[in-house]
C-alpha cells in the first residue's frame, strides 16, 4: 500500500515538473517540444490524480502552474482596417524632420500643427469591435491584415467595457495595448522572460480561465472603423471613450511645436521607471482627424504619427576583437566582439561599427575600452572610445579588403552624386555563400514571405545542414530530415509546414520585394507591381532584349529613378539571379497586382503633375490621384492621359511636350473642381 502511494506521489511530482519544463520551452525559449494535445493529456492525468488523492494538492497542484502552451487554433479574421506599425524617431532632428514632412505634405506654410502625445506602451496590441455598443469581436494584431479571434480572453480584463451605453456609433472599433503591470508581474516572473511575453502568452490561452489567472490591464489609444464617424480630434475621441468607461493613459496630452515635444519627452523619460507599465517612447499624432485622413499612410505606417523613442541605454565594455559581417547586399559591416555587458536588461556581446570610415574617424582598435548604446531592437552601437585607457602597444585597426568568401571588396561610386560609398561590398551576389545566406533571411523576414518559425537562427541551422541553398528550397524541405534534429517536435514541424504552405501564395509586390533587388524596397516593389500587374509580364525582365525595352518605360514611373533602373538591370544581367528567381516562381502562386479603387474619379488613367500646388503638396495630389484609381507617371510620354499643371512655377518644357503629344492638360483649379465634384 505504501508503495502504491509513493508511486502516485512520484508520478504527480514528475508530471508537474514536466508541465513546468514545457511551459519554459514555450514561454522562455519560444520553442515548444510537445503538441497541445500531449500537454493537455499530461495535465488531465495530474488533475485526475489530485481529484482522487486530494492530499497531493497540499504540496503542489496543477492549478498553481500558470500558463499552458498557447493555442494555434484561434479563428483568423480579417481586420476591418489594417493595423499598421509606427515609424521611429530617435532624436530632436528626426522630430523636426517629421514636423517638416507633415507641413510639406499638407502644404501648410506657417501655422503650427497641433499634436497629441501619448506614451508608447510596450504590450500586446488588440482591437475591439463594438456593434451597437456591444463588444462582439476582439482580435489580436496578427500580421496587421488578419488577426485572431481572442475575444473570450480579452473579456477577462475587468476594466474593459463589455457594453457601452449612450450616444455610441453603430460600429465602434477601439484599438488598445494590453499589458501586465510591473507589480503583478513580480508574482509570476519566474515563469516568463518579461511582462510582454507573459501578456502575449496569457492572451493566447485556449481556456479563458487560464487567462483570468493573470491580471491583464490595457490602455485604449486609437480606433479602426467608426460608423458614423463623430469625432473631430484624437483628444475628442479619447475623452469620449473615457466617458464610456475605457482606460486611457493619464499622461496623454495635446501639445504643439518642437520645444514642447522635447520638454515632455524629457519629463516622461524621467518618470518612466516609476510607472507600473513598460514604455519605450512617446507616440506623437496629428490631433486633427481630418488632417490625419489627408495625410494617409505609406505601406507600413501612418504619415500622421511617429514613435519618438527614449534615449538608448549605455554601458562601458572592452573590444575583444573586430570582425566583419556580410549583409544581403554584400555590404561589409565591421562588428566589435565585446566583453559581455548588460545594457537595458539584455546581455550584449556584439556591437556594430558601421563601416570602414567610421572606424577610421573614431580610431577604434581591438582592446579599446568603449561606450556602447542600445536603442530598441537594433544591434548596439559604439558611441565613443576611451583613449586614456589604451595600451601603448595598441595598433591601428586595418580594415580587411576581402570578403569572408575571399573575394576583393569594392567601394562603389554613386552615379547621381559621383561620391564614393562609405561601405565596402562583395559583389558576388549568390556566388558568395555569406551573401546567399543573408538573402535567405531576407526572403523569410516579416516584410517579405513572413514565415513563422523560420527565423534567422533556423535559416543558419538549415543552411549549415545544406537543407536550404536558395529561396525555392524553402518550399521543398524534407520534413523527415528536420524531424531527426534536436529541438524539433511533431508540433513545431507541423507549424512550420503550415506556415510555409501558407506563404506559397503571395502578392506580386511582396514577391518583387522578396527577391532582394538592391534599391527596391517595399514602396518601389509596389510601384513595380502596379506596372507589371502579372508575374508573366514581370518575367519578361529575364530576357535581355525585352528587358531593354521595359527599362526604358520604367523611368516614367513616379518614384523609380536611374538608381533603381540600374539595380534592376544589374540584378537580371546575372544568370544565377535569373535562375534562382525562376526556380522560386515555380514553387509559388503569385497573385496579380490588385488594382484598388478602379471605380475612382481617375480610374485606369495615367496622370502626371508638374509645378507647385496651392492647396496641397504634390505628394498629397499624387496620393489622392492613386486613391482615385490613377497611375502617376514621372515623365511625359504618349501613354500619359492627363497632365495636371499647378499654379506655381510649372515647367514650360513639359507643358509644350504634352501639347505636342496632344495630351489633355488641366489646371490646378480644374483639378480641385474635379475632386470636389
Ligand atoms: S498609435 C500605427 N498609440 O505601437 C497605428 N500605438 O508600433 C497607430 N502602441 O501596433 C498606432 N502605445 O500596438 C499608438 N499610444 C499608442 C501606442 C501604440 C503602444 C503600439 C501599438 C502599435 C505599435 C506600433
XYZ file of C-alpha atoms and ligand atoms in Angstrom:
701
model
C 0.000 0.000 0.000
C 2.777 2.308 0.979
C 4.462 1.647 -2.368
C 1.282 2.500 -4.250
C 1.062 5.907 -2.559
C 4.725 6.549 -3.161
C 4.208 5.797 -6.862
C 1.249 8.152 -7.077
C 3.186 10.829 -5.243
C 6.169 10.444 -7.558
C 4.099 10.353 -10.723
C 2.250 13.542 -9.711
C 5.503 15.272 -8.885
C 7.035 14.217 -12.190
C 4.055 15.459 -14.243
C 4.128 18.864 -12.575
C 7.844 19.144 -13.204
C 7.279 18.214 -16.851
C 4.480 20.749 -17.232
C 6.753 23.440 -15.841
C 9.544 22.373 -18.172
C 7.242 22.557 -21.179
C 5.988 25.964 -20.108
C 9.599 27.093 -20.151
C 10.142 25.642 -23.610
C 7.116 27.551 -24.788
C 7.347 30.847 -22.960
C 11.038 31.347 -22.389
C 12.584 29.609 -25.387
C 9.723 30.116 -27.813
C 10.294 26.518 -28.901
C 7.554 24.058 -27.848
C 8.585 20.408 -27.658
C 5.211 18.696 -27.409
C 1.807 19.253 -29.007
C -1.165 20.908 -27.294
C -2.867 17.531 -27.087
C 0.112 15.893 -25.392
C 0.310 18.779 -22.933
C -3.402 18.521 -22.184
C -3.118 14.771 -21.628
C -0.415 15.264 -19.005
C -2.405 17.969 -17.323
C -5.540 15.836 -17.238
C -3.646 12.934 -15.689
C -2.350 15.175 -12.908
C -5.812 16.656 -12.326
C -7.270 13.143 -12.028
C -4.616 12.139 -9.536
C -5.384 15.258 -7.492
C -9.102 14.535 -7.610
C -8.644 11.004 -6.305
C -5.898 11.953 -3.840
C -6.718 15.446 -2.530
C -3.755 15.374 -0.131
C -1.428 15.726 -3.128
C -2.626 19.310 -3.525
C -1.261 20.314 -0.145
C 2.253 20.499 -1.602
C 1.855 21.366 -5.256
C -1.071 21.497 -7.645
C -1.736 21.808 -11.364
C -3.912 24.809 -10.628
C -0.927 26.696 -9.305
C 1.003 26.313 -12.544
C 0.428 29.383 -14.609
C 0.354 29.178 -18.336
C -0.121 26.416 -20.820
C 1.072 26.252 -24.393
C -0.983 28.856 -26.189
C -3.261 27.565 -28.851
C -2.857 27.830 -32.582
C -6.489 27.177 -33.073
C -7.921 30.678 -32.919
C -10.191 31.679 -35.750
C -8.475 34.028 -38.214
C -10.447 37.174 -39.029
C -9.569 39.928 -41.493
C -9.234 43.341 -39.862
C -11.810 45.948 -40.888
C -8.892 48.358 -41.288
C -5.240 47.218 -41.316
C -3.296 47.523 -38.064
C -0.145 49.380 -39.086
C 3.170 49.978 -37.334
C 4.767 53.302 -36.457
C 7.894 54.860 -37.891
C 10.511 55.819 -35.325
C 12.348 58.977 -34.314
C 15.409 58.838 -32.076
C 16.368 62.498 -31.624
C 15.291 66.124 -31.983
C 16.407 66.284 -35.641
C 14.195 63.316 -36.523
C 11.243 65.079 -34.881
C 11.954 68.374 -36.678
C 12.047 66.361 -39.872
C 8.696 64.736 -39.016
C 7.092 68.167 -38.448
C 8.571 69.448 -41.701
C 7.253 66.480 -43.661
C 3.760 66.974 -42.205
C 3.740 70.600 -43.312
C 5.164 69.821 -46.731
C 2.595 67.127 -47.405
C -0.287 69.328 -46.295
C 1.266 72.366 -47.948
C 0.994 74.370 -44.728
C 3.423 77.299 -44.674
C 3.235 78.995 -41.326
C 0.843 77.833 -38.638
C 1.839 75.031 -36.266
C 0.021 71.709 -36.307
C -1.480 70.514 -33.012
C -0.121 67.167 -31.934
C -1.385 64.668 -29.407
C 1.226 62.937 -27.313
C 0.802 59.524 -25.632
C 3.168 57.045 -24.002
C 4.019 54.108 -26.251
C 3.052 51.122 -24.138
C 5.216 48.047 -24.593
C 2.487 45.427 -24.529
C 0.359 43.428 -26.939
C -1.957 45.240 -29.312
C -5.544 44.240 -29.833
C -8.608 45.669 -31.489
C -12.138 45.602 -30.070
C -15.248 45.859 -32.193
C -18.478 47.089 -30.632
C -21.638 46.694 -32.657
C -24.477 48.866 -31.352
C -22.493 49.247 -28.135
C -21.923 45.526 -27.554
C -18.423 44.059 -27.594
C -18.709 41.476 -30.358
C -15.193 40.927 -31.580
C -11.728 41.054 -30.059
C -8.775 40.398 -32.328
C -5.037 40.181 -31.946
C -2.906 42.189 -34.370
C -1.683 39.096 -36.234
C 0.160 40.233 -39.339
C -1.718 43.534 -39.375
C -4.123 42.405 -42.108
C -5.599 39.342 -40.415
C -5.895 38.881 -36.661
C -7.004 36.075 -34.368
C -10.250 35.882 -32.516
C -9.228 36.168 -28.842
C -12.488 37.743 -27.649
C -13.126 35.331 -24.769
C -9.678 36.004 -23.335
C -9.975 39.747 -23.803
C -13.269 39.660 -21.932
C -11.413 38.579 -18.791
C -9.994 42.115 -18.486
C -12.091 43.590 -15.749
C -11.868 47.292 -16.636
C -12.773 46.711 -20.279
C -16.388 47.704 -21.062
C -18.402 44.795 -22.480
C -21.414 47.006 -23.177
C -21.376 50.750 -23.751
C -24.420 52.898 -23.273
C -25.167 56.361 -24.598
C -24.596 58.015 -27.911
C -22.462 55.184 -29.336
C -21.742 54.838 -33.088
C -23.230 51.738 -34.749
C -19.753 50.362 -35.307
C -17.003 51.376 -32.937
C -13.580 49.778 -33.238
C -11.226 50.634 -30.385
C -7.517 49.828 -30.572
C -5.638 49.177 -27.367
C -2.416 47.903 -25.879
C -2.782 45.103 -23.330
C -0.160 44.683 -20.607
C 0.644 43.160 -17.235
C 1.527 45.663 -14.530
C 5.138 45.557 -13.295
C 3.905 44.772 -9.765
C 1.640 41.961 -10.899
C 4.479 40.577 -12.992
C 6.663 40.183 -9.905
C 4.372 37.372 -8.743
C 4.897 35.341 -11.903
C 8.297 36.450 -13.136
C 9.801 33.014 -12.676
C 7.581 31.656 -15.404
C 8.188 34.238 -18.138
C 11.034 36.101 -19.783
C 9.342 39.540 -19.420
C 5.916 41.167 -18.861
C 5.263 41.498 -22.585
C 5.860 37.806 -23.157
C 3.599 36.958 -20.214
C 0.788 39.167 -21.558
C 1.134 37.579 -25.009
C 1.070 34.044 -23.620
C -1.881 34.812 -21.409
C -3.930 36.272 -24.280
C -3.331 33.198 -26.416
C -4.617 30.632 -23.931
C -7.229 28.224 -25.218
C -9.034 28.288 -21.926
C -10.074 31.795 -20.779
C -9.868 30.565 -17.181
C -6.109 30.316 -17.705
C -6.069 33.904 -18.989
C -8.049 35.039 -15.983
C -5.304 33.800 -13.638
C -3.106 36.722 -14.652
C -4.469 40.240 -14.145
C -4.321 41.917 -17.532
C -4.706 45.667 -17.963
C -4.913 47.871 -21.047
C -4.841 51.419 -22.406
C -7.021 52.364 -25.378
C -5.132 54.604 -27.817
C -6.886 54.688 -31.158
C -9.610 53.499 -33.481
C -10.132 51.395 -36.568
C -13.568 51.658 -38.161
C -16.143 54.045 -36.704
C -19.563 54.424 -38.328
C -20.933 57.003 -38.323
C -17.784 58.965 -37.571
C -18.475 61.544 -34.913
C -15.057 62.638 -33.716
C -13.029 65.605 -34.902
C -9.777 65.153 -32.988
C -7.780 62.465 -31.186
C -8.445 64.380 -27.960
C -12.233 64.300 -28.615
C -12.074 60.585 -29.261
C -10.134 59.723 -26.113
C -12.290 61.986 -23.927
C -15.453 60.344 -25.178
C -14.262 56.756 -24.840
C -13.004 57.566 -21.373
C -16.561 58.656 -20.505
C -17.747 55.330 -21.884
C -15.518 53.540 -19.404
C -12.313 52.790 -21.338
C -8.927 53.201 -19.642
C -6.904 55.883 -21.359
C -3.392 56.836 -20.410
C -3.379 59.727 -17.903
C -0.104 61.144 -19.279
C -1.625 61.804 -22.724
C -1.712 65.459 -23.706
C -2.261 67.894 -26.574
C 0.962 69.720 -27.452
C 2.384 71.999 -30.108
C 5.855 72.680 -31.509
C 9.299 71.150 -31.176
C 10.154 72.810 -27.848
C 7.128 71.305 -26.154
C 7.927 67.934 -27.732
C 11.414 67.990 -26.230
C 10.120 69.162 -22.846
C 7.504 66.446 -22.431
C 9.909 63.849 -23.761
C 12.438 64.618 -21.020
C 9.735 64.798 -18.362
C 8.239 61.401 -19.141
C 11.640 59.761 -19.662
C 12.398 60.752 -16.055
C 9.080 59.344 -14.832
C 9.493 56.173 -16.799
C 10.911 53.865 -14.145
C 8.217 54.860 -11.636
C 5.335 53.800 -13.901
C 3.631 50.443 -13.387
C 3.940 49.583 -17.097
C 6.821 49.481 -19.577
C 7.009 52.270 -22.151
C 9.703 52.641 -24.760
C 8.927 56.101 -26.095
C 6.150 58.565 -26.818
C 3.777 58.496 -29.768
C 3.067 61.852 -31.400
C -0.074 62.008 -33.515
C -1.633 64.804 -35.556
C -4.590 65.754 -33.358
C -6.968 66.805 -36.149
C -8.582 63.668 -37.623
C -9.332 65.434 -40.884
C -5.649 66.163 -41.348
C -4.850 62.545 -40.387
C -7.128 61.417 -43.183
C -5.446 63.726 -45.688
C -2.004 62.527 -44.649
C -2.954 58.852 -45.012
C -0.436 56.010 -44.836
C 2.691 54.763 -46.538
C 2.920 50.995 -46.987
C 3.513 50.207 -43.307
C 2.863 53.227 -41.204
C 0.665 56.295 -40.988
C 2.201 59.598 -42.115
C 0.365 61.337 -39.277
C 2.133 59.646 -36.367
C 5.596 58.809 -35.137
C 7.108 56.985 -32.150
C 9.823 59.107 -30.538
C 11.929 56.545 -28.696
C 13.624 57.289 -25.401
C 17.361 57.680 -25.497
C 19.281 54.491 -25.615
C 20.730 52.896 -22.542
C 24.507 52.982 -22.396
C 27.247 50.774 -20.927
C 31.036 50.550 -20.885
C 32.903 47.462 -22.084
C 36.034 46.358 -23.932
C 36.569 45.218 -27.512
C 37.931 41.674 -27.688
C 38.154 41.510 -31.459
C 36.908 43.299 -34.572
C 35.394 41.019 -37.185
C 33.333 41.596 -40.312
C 29.812 40.603 -41.262
C 28.434 40.345 -44.775
C 24.925 41.646 -45.448
C 22.485 40.551 -48.141
C 23.549 43.370 -50.447
C 27.185 42.392 -49.970
C 27.809 45.288 -47.575
C 30.724 44.550 -45.262
C 29.941 45.668 -41.730
C 32.616 45.662 -39.060
C 31.436 44.227 -35.756
C 33.103 44.591 -32.380
C 33.053 41.416 -30.291
C 32.966 42.826 -26.761
C 33.191 41.571 -23.201
C 29.565 40.657 -22.385
C 27.795 43.524 -20.602
C 24.175 44.156 -19.630
C 22.528 47.092 -21.411
C 18.867 47.772 -20.670
C 18.294 44.279 -19.291
C 19.874 42.447 -22.227
C 23.338 40.882 -22.314
C 25.273 42.317 -25.240
C 28.390 40.747 -26.755
C 28.418 42.358 -30.232
C 28.283 45.999 -31.310
C 28.222 47.419 -34.830
C 30.979 49.735 -36.030
C 29.002 50.712 -39.180
C 31.755 50.937 -41.819
C 35.422 51.478 -42.555
C 35.183 55.288 -42.450
C 33.533 55.203 -39.028
C 36.396 53.079 -37.611
C 38.889 55.459 -39.174
C 37.099 58.560 -37.851
C 36.788 57.271 -34.295
C 40.117 55.403 -34.487
C 38.571 52.316 -32.926
C 41.013 49.499 -32.142
C 40.966 45.967 -30.782
C 41.408 46.074 -26.996
C 39.836 49.546 -26.667
C 37.544 50.445 -23.781
C 34.349 51.754 -25.362
C 30.932 53.051 -24.509
C 28.071 51.282 -26.302
C 24.367 52.054 -26.542
C 21.315 50.034 -27.388
C 18.130 51.574 -28.833
C 15.144 49.313 -29.351
C 15.766 46.005 -31.057
C 18.605 47.237 -33.227
C 22.135 45.914 -32.733
C 24.063 48.048 -30.204
C 26.377 50.780 -31.473
C 29.747 52.040 -30.329
C 29.334 55.625 -29.101
C 32.834 56.559 -28.069
C 36.328 55.291 -27.295
C 38.148 55.986 -24.061
C 41.645 56.549 -25.462
C 43.088 57.221 -21.984
C 42.651 53.514 -21.227
C 44.510 52.438 -24.366
C 47.677 50.360 -24.014
C 50.927 51.673 -25.535
C 51.330 48.717 -27.856
C 47.835 49.172 -29.308
C 47.800 49.334 -33.110
C 45.509 50.987 -35.593
C 42.903 48.606 -36.997
C 43.471 47.731 -40.625
C 40.193 47.124 -42.374
C 40.145 43.843 -44.331
C 39.878 44.383 -48.071
C 38.454 40.917 -48.688
C 35.013 39.473 -48.053
C 34.673 36.414 -45.819
C 34.334 34.430 -49.061
C 37.783 35.621 -50.121
C 36.712 37.980 -52.913
C 38.109 41.508 -53.139
C 35.555 44.073 -51.944
C 34.872 47.434 -53.596
C 33.514 50.839 -52.704
C 31.066 51.904 -55.381
C 30.764 55.393 -56.846
C 27.225 56.764 -56.940
C 26.058 57.694 -60.426
C 23.976 60.576 -59.079
C 26.304 62.217 -56.592
C 29.599 60.906 -58.039
C 30.609 60.268 -54.413
C 32.379 57.136 -53.246
C 30.265 54.960 -50.970
C 31.495 54.618 -47.368
C 30.533 50.948 -47.461
C 32.711 48.208 -48.946
C 30.840 45.488 -50.783
C 31.344 41.991 -52.028
C 29.818 41.993 -55.492
C 29.397 38.240 -55.988
C 25.700 38.011 -55.058
C 24.511 34.409 -54.671
C 28.012 33.183 -55.569
C 29.171 34.391 -52.164
C 27.868 31.917 -49.603
C 27.725 34.594 -46.913
C 25.529 36.861 -49.029
C 23.376 33.912 -50.115
C 22.562 33.049 -46.509
C 21.601 36.640 -45.717
C 19.391 36.773 -48.796
C 17.523 33.744 -47.445
C 16.975 35.555 -44.169
C 15.520 38.454 -46.120
C 13.160 36.125 -48.007
C 11.632 34.726 -44.801
C 11.535 38.085 -42.987
C 8.350 39.697 -41.761
C 8.159 42.210 -44.601
C 8.732 39.528 -47.258
C 7.297 35.988 -47.031
C 6.790 36.323 -43.286
C 7.245 32.650 -42.448
C 6.556 31.972 -38.755
C 9.002 29.526 -37.206
C 11.642 30.126 -39.873
C 13.702 32.785 -38.169
C 17.344 33.738 -38.616
C 18.657 31.005 -36.327
C 16.726 28.290 -38.137
C 17.999 29.566 -41.503
C 21.554 29.378 -40.108
C 20.936 25.817 -38.989
C 19.265 24.666 -42.229
C 21.974 26.385 -44.259
C 24.782 24.603 -42.417
C 22.975 21.291 -42.938
C 22.523 22.160 -46.642
C 18.735 21.817 -46.360
C 18.353 25.254 -47.963
C 20.684 26.807 -50.544
C 18.357 29.135 -52.392
C 14.858 30.528 -51.737
C 13.000 27.833 -53.705
C 14.438 25.161 -51.354
C 12.323 26.595 -48.537
C 9.259 25.260 -50.301
C 10.732 21.797 -50.895
C 12.017 20.971 -47.411
C 12.299 17.341 -46.376
C 10.453 17.338 -43.054
C 11.634 13.815 -42.245
C 15.184 15.121 -42.056
C 14.129 18.003 -39.809
C 12.344 15.547 -37.535
C 15.679 13.962 -36.706
C 17.132 17.246 -35.435
C 17.240 18.041 -31.766
C 14.642 20.542 -30.663
C 12.139 19.733 -33.405
C 8.970 18.015 -32.137
C 5.871 16.998 -34.090
C 4.160 20.240 -33.171
C 6.918 22.588 -34.282
C 7.328 20.690 -37.571
C 3.610 20.814 -38.248
C 3.565 24.549 -37.507
C 6.498 25.141 -39.829
C 4.904 23.133 -42.623
C 1.661 25.088 -42.249
C 3.453 28.451 -42.207
C 5.483 27.602 -45.315
C 2.461 26.322 -47.209
C 0.528 29.437 -46.314
C 3.216 31.687 -47.726
C 3.243 29.872 -51.074
C 0.509 32.236 -52.203
C 1.952 35.701 -52.410
C 1.090 39.068 -53.935
C 3.263 40.302 -56.790
C 4.658 43.265 -54.834
C 5.756 41.043 -51.926
C 7.386 38.688 -54.396
C 9.308 41.518 -56.066
C 10.430 42.808 -52.674
C 11.455 39.313 -51.533
C 13.884 38.555 -54.347
C 16.029 41.342 -52.925
C 16.958 43.583 -55.845
C 19.118 46.395 -54.485
C 17.307 49.738 -54.069
C 13.927 48.020 -54.452
C 12.319 48.383 -51.050
C 8.671 47.819 -50.208
C 7.451 51.072 -51.754
C 9.351 50.564 -55.007
C 8.220 46.934 -55.186
C 4.635 48.204 -55.044
C 5.284 50.676 -57.849
C 6.847 47.943 -59.989
C 3.997 45.581 -59.171
C 1.440 48.142 -60.337
C 3.415 48.490 -63.565
C 3.825 44.796 -64.387
C 0.450 43.627 -62.956
C 1.257 39.918 -63.575
C 4.246 37.678 -62.875
C 4.225 36.792 -66.577
C 4.889 40.405 -67.539
C 7.488 40.735 -64.794
C 9.265 37.623 -66.127
C 9.987 39.466 -69.375
C 12.799 41.124 -67.420
C 14.686 37.820 -67.622
C 15.335 38.255 -71.341
C 17.923 40.773 -72.372
C 16.089 42.196 -75.411
C 12.749 42.557 -73.668
C 14.435 43.961 -70.582
C 15.989 46.806 -72.540
C 12.564 47.951 -73.693
C 10.957 47.586 -70.298
C 13.700 49.557 -68.564
C 13.099 52.465 -70.919
C 9.486 52.609 -69.706
C 10.257 52.201 -66.009
C 11.646 55.725 -65.881
C 8.143 57.038 -66.432
C 7.009 55.754 -63.061
C 6.957 58.295 -60.283
C 9.387 57.085 -57.622
C 11.568 54.956 -59.919
C 14.799 56.693 -60.896
C 18.074 55.843 -62.580
C 19.452 54.123 -59.474
C 16.543 51.685 -59.345
C 16.599 51.014 -63.089
C 20.288 50.264 -62.987
C 19.784 47.972 -59.998
C 17.027 46.034 -61.794
C 19.248 45.728 -64.851
C 22.247 44.543 -62.825
C 20.148 42.002 -60.991
C 18.753 40.336 -64.097
C 22.009 40.622 -66.011
C 23.241 37.935 -63.653
C 22.237 34.472 -64.929
C 22.292 32.972 -61.472
C 19.798 35.553 -60.205
C 17.511 34.763 -63.125
C 17.701 31.032 -62.500
C 17.089 31.419 -58.765
C 14.140 33.732 -59.418
C 12.658 31.281 -61.930
C 13.069 28.378 -59.507
C 11.275 30.368 -56.837
C 8.413 31.295 -59.160
C 7.931 27.576 -59.907
C 7.148 26.960 -56.232
C 4.643 29.773 -55.786
C 1.242 31.038 -56.691
C 1.780 34.735 -57.341
C -1.334 36.892 -57.293
C -1.771 39.606 -59.922
C -1.422 43.172 -58.729
C -4.709 44.207 -57.231
C -5.962 47.452 -58.633
C -7.805 49.103 -55.809
C -10.376 51.773 -56.498
C -10.832 51.066 -60.165
C -14.065 52.982 -59.839
C -12.384 56.197 -58.691
C -12.541 59.545 -60.483
C -9.392 58.746 -62.470
C -9.772 55.002 -62.793
C -7.242 53.494 -65.201
C -5.972 56.958 -66.171
C -2.292 57.861 -66.240
C -1.658 61.240 -64.636
C 1.345 63.432 -64.185
C 1.810 66.516 -62.007
C 4.036 69.496 -62.684
C 4.558 72.737 -60.757
C 3.640 73.557 -57.175
C 0.078 73.364 -55.897
C -1.574 75.958 -53.708
C -3.928 73.909 -51.554
C -1.965 70.707 -51.254
C 1.514 69.351 -51.828
C 2.442 67.341 -54.896
C 2.738 64.248 -52.654
C -0.818 64.690 -51.444
C -2.065 65.288 -55.003
C -0.323 62.089 -56.044
C -1.815 60.105 -53.146
C -5.315 61.432 -53.959
C -4.925 60.525 -57.632
C -3.842 56.997 -56.712
C -6.701 56.592 -54.268
C -8.960 57.509 -57.167
C -7.623 54.731 -59.357
C -4.940 56.650 -61.293
C -1.392 55.611 -62.078
C 1.001 58.518 -61.577
C 3.834 58.800 -64.096
C 7.116 60.653 -63.666
C 7.688 61.806 -67.236
C 5.712 62.798 -70.306
C 5.056 60.082 -72.859
C 2.384 59.025 -75.312
C 0.905 56.834 -72.594
C 0.020 59.806 -70.399
C -3.687 60.719 -70.260
C -3.690 63.932 -68.229
C -1.063 66.490 -67.229
C -2.116 68.455 -64.146
C -0.401 71.865 -64.005
C -0.018 73.512 -60.594
C -0.266 77.302 -60.292
C 3.313 77.865 -59.099
C 6.278 77.540 -61.418
C 5.176 74.736 -63.753
C 7.847 73.543 -66.215
C 7.136 75.106 -69.618
C 9.022 72.372 -71.433
C 6.745 69.692 -70.014
C 3.606 71.622 -70.972
C 4.910 72.054 -74.531
C 5.824 68.378 -74.772
C 2.316 67.432 -73.633
C 0.762 69.826 -76.138
C 2.789 68.271 -78.961
C 1.599 64.809 -77.996
C -1.983 66.135 -77.747
C -2.263 65.130 -74.099
C -5.103 66.609 -72.068
C -3.871 69.404 -69.811
C -5.796 70.604 -66.766
C -5.019 73.472 -64.405
C -4.828 73.276 -60.635
C -8.262 74.935 -60.362
C -9.817 72.413 -62.713
C -8.171 69.613 -60.714
C -9.704 70.980 -57.482
C -13.107 71.198 -59.149
C -12.962 67.543 -60.239
C -12.014 66.484 -56.718
C -14.890 68.436 -55.178
C -17.451 67.323 -57.752
S -0.876 54.529 -32.413
C 0.258 52.533 -36.302
N -0.500 54.819 -29.876
O 2.712 50.513 -31.068
C -1.087 52.913 -35.916
N 0.298 52.798 -30.858
O 4.405 50.451 -33.485
C -1.155 53.849 -34.805
N 1.348 51.266 -29.279
O 0.711 48.421 -33.041
C -0.643 53.292 -33.562
N 1.099 52.508 -27.491
O 0.448 48.263 -30.546
C -0.313 54.008 -30.926
N -0.247 55.267 -27.618
C -0.068 54.437 -28.653
C 0.565 53.185 -28.537
C 0.718 52.394 -29.662
C 1.564 51.356 -27.962
C 1.745 50.134 -30.131
C 0.601 49.584 -30.936
C 1.034 49.602 -32.364
C 2.503 49.755 -32.236
C 3.038 50.492 -33.450
